[in-house]
Coordinates of C-alpha atoms and ligand atoms in Angstrom, one line a residue:
X1 CA 0.0 0.0 0.0
X2 CA 1.5 3.4 -1.0
X3 CA 0.0 6.5 0.6
X4 CA -0.1 10.0 -0.5
X5 CA 1.5 12.2 2.2
X6 CA -1.8 13.6 3.3
X7 CA -5.2 11.9 2.9
X8 CA -7.8 14.3 4.2
X9 CA -10.7 13.2 6.4
X10 CA -13.8 13.1 4.2
X11 CA -16.4 13.0 6.9
X12 CA -16.3 12.3 10.6
X13 CA -13.8 9.4 10.9
X14 CA -13.9 8.5 7.3
X15 CA -10.8 9.1 5.1
X16 CA -9.9 9.3 1.5
X17 CA -8.5 6.0 0.1
X18 CA -9.5 4.2 3.3
X19 CA -12.1 1.5 2.9
X20 CA -14.6 0.7 5.6
X21 CA -14.2 -3.0 6.2
X22 CA -15.8 -5.7 8.2
X23 CA -14.2 -6.1 11.6
X24 CA -13.2 -9.7 10.9
X25 CA -13.3 -11.6 7.6
X26 CA -13.4 -15.0 9.3
X27 CA -17.0 -15.4 10.4
X28 CA -16.2 -17.8 13.2
X29 CA -15.3 -15.1 15.9
X30 CA -18.3 -13.6 17.7
X31 CA -18.6 -9.8 17.6
X32 CA -21.4 -7.3 17.0
X33 CA -21.6 -4.1 14.9
X34 CA -17.9 -3.3 14.4
X35 CA -16.1 -1.8 11.4
X36 CA -12.4 -1.6 10.7
X37 CA -10.4 0.9 8.7
X38 CA -6.7 0.5 8.1
X39 CA -5.2 4.0 8.2
X40 CA -1.6 3.1 7.9
X41 CA 0.1 -0.2 6.9
X42 CA 3.7 0.7 6.7
X43 CA 6.4 -1.9 6.2
X44 CA 9.1 0.6 7.3
X45 CA 7.4 0.8 10.7
X46 CA 6.3 -2.9 10.8
X47 CA 3.0 -1.8 12.3
X48 CA -0.5 -1.0 11.3
X49 CA -2.7 1.8 12.7
X50 CA -6.4 0.9 12.4
X51 CA -9.6 2.8 13.3
X52 CA -12.4 0.6 14.8
X53 CA -15.9 1.7 15.4
X54 CA -18.2 -0.3 17.6
X55 CA -21.9 0.7 17.2
X56 CA -24.1 1.4 20.3
X57 CA -24.4 -1.8 22.3
X58 CA -21.9 -3.6 20.1
X59 CA -18.8 -5.4 21.1
X60 CA -15.5 -6.7 19.8
X61 CA -14.4 -10.3 20.1
X62 CA -13.3 -11.6 23.5
X63 CA -9.8 -12.8 22.6
X64 CA -6.2 -13.0 23.4
X65 CA -3.0 -13.3 21.4
X66 CA 0.8 -12.9 21.6
X67 CA 0.8 -9.4 20.0
X68 CA -0.1 -6.3 22.0
X69 CA -2.5 -3.5 21.3
X70 CA -1.9 0.2 21.9
X71 CA -5.3 1.9 21.8
X72 CA -6.5 5.5 21.8
X73 CA -10.2 6.1 22.3
X74 CA -11.3 8.6 19.7
X75 CA -15.0 9.1 20.4
X76 CA -18.0 7.8 22.3
X77 CA -18.1 5.8 25.5
X78 CA -17.9 2.2 26.6
X79 CA -16.0 -0.2 28.7
X80 CA -13.1 -2.6 28.2
X81 CA -12.1 -5.8 29.8
X82 CA -8.3 -6.1 30.0
X83 CA -7.1 -9.2 31.9
X84 CA -9.2 -9.4 35.1
X85 CA -10.5 -5.8 35.3
X86 CA -13.2 -3.8 33.5
X87 CA -12.5 -0.1 32.8
X88 CA -14.8 2.8 31.7
X89 CA -13.7 4.5 28.5
X90 CA -13.9 8.1 27.3
X91 CA -12.3 10.0 24.4
X92 CA -8.5 10.2 24.6
X93 CA -8.1 7.5 27.1
X94 CA -5.2 5.2 26.4
X95 CA -5.5 1.4 26.6
X96 CA -2.6 -1.0 26.6
X97 CA -3.4 -4.7 26.0
X98 CA -0.4 -6.8 26.9
X99 CA 0.4 -10.1 25.2
X100 CA -1.8 -13.1 26.0
X101 CA -4.3 -10.9 27.9
X102 CA -8.1 -11.5 27.5
X103 CA -9.7 -8.3 26.2
X104 CA -13.0 -7.1 24.9
X105 CA -14.4 -3.6 24.0
X106 CA -18.1 -3.0 24.6
X107 CA -19.8 0.3 23.4
X108 CA -22.3 2.1 25.6
X109 CA -25.9 1.5 24.5
X110 CA -26.4 5.1 23.6
X111 CA -23.2 6.0 21.7
X112 CA -20.7 4.3 19.4
X113 CA -17.2 3.6 20.7
X114 CA -14.4 4.6 18.2
X115 CA -10.8 3.9 18.8
X116 CA -7.4 3.9 17.1
X117 CA -5.4 0.7 17.5
X118 CA -1.8 0.1 16.7
X119 CA -0.5 -3.5 16.1
X120 CA 2.4 -5.3 14.6
X121 CA 1.9 -5.9 10.9
X122 CA 3.1 -9.5 11.4
X123 CA 1.0 -11.0 14.2
X124 CA -0.4 -14.2 15.5
X125 CA -4.1 -15.1 15.1
X126 CA -6.3 -14.3 18.0
X127 CA -7.3 -17.1 20.3
X128 CA -10.9 -17.5 21.5
X129 CA -11.7 -18.6 25.0
X130 CA -12.3 -22.3 25.6
X131 CA -15.2 -23.4 27.9
X132 CA -12.6 -23.7 30.7
X133 CA -11.2 -20.2 30.0
X134 CA -14.7 -18.8 30.1
X135 CA -15.5 -20.6 33.4
X136 CA -12.3 -19.1 34.9
X137 CA -13.2 -15.6 33.7
X138 CA -16.8 -15.9 34.8
X139 CA -15.7 -16.8 38.3
X140 CA -15.6 -13.0 38.8
X141 CA -19.3 -11.8 38.8
X142 CA -18.4 -8.5 37.3
X143 CA -16.7 -10.2 34.4
X144 CA -19.5 -12.7 34.1
X145 CA -22.0 -9.8 33.7
X146 CA -19.7 -8.1 31.2
X147 CA -18.4 -10.6 28.7
X148 CA -20.2 -11.1 25.4
X149 CA -19.6 -14.4 23.6
Ligands
MN1 MN1 -7.2 -8.2 20.0

């Protein structure tokens, strides 16, 4: 992918030469109402910067993987599970998801949740929780009430 030096924003959080994609192409992972835009995919940096938007009440996949995420909340409100804790999210909050840490973003019911997410361009496939993993997570009542699968 070669980019022009500047690609203007066309509309709120839509950019020239950036397609709005399905969150995941593989239909096997559960999620609800999430779009993905790849803003930068630069071999010289070995990373990608993506913009995700979760619609009101939607959620990303509960997953973990070896690669990390560096996330900047861009708009809206919601919550995120990182490891064994749930955090409220508001614009400009920063979220670090370390390797092999369960995580899931959930938008508030009345607003979308939009965020930038930086990842390694070369990365392992996300793992979904097994029944045992879910049982362990759900041992915490707050997590049991939070996770969407
Ligand atoms: Mn992830």
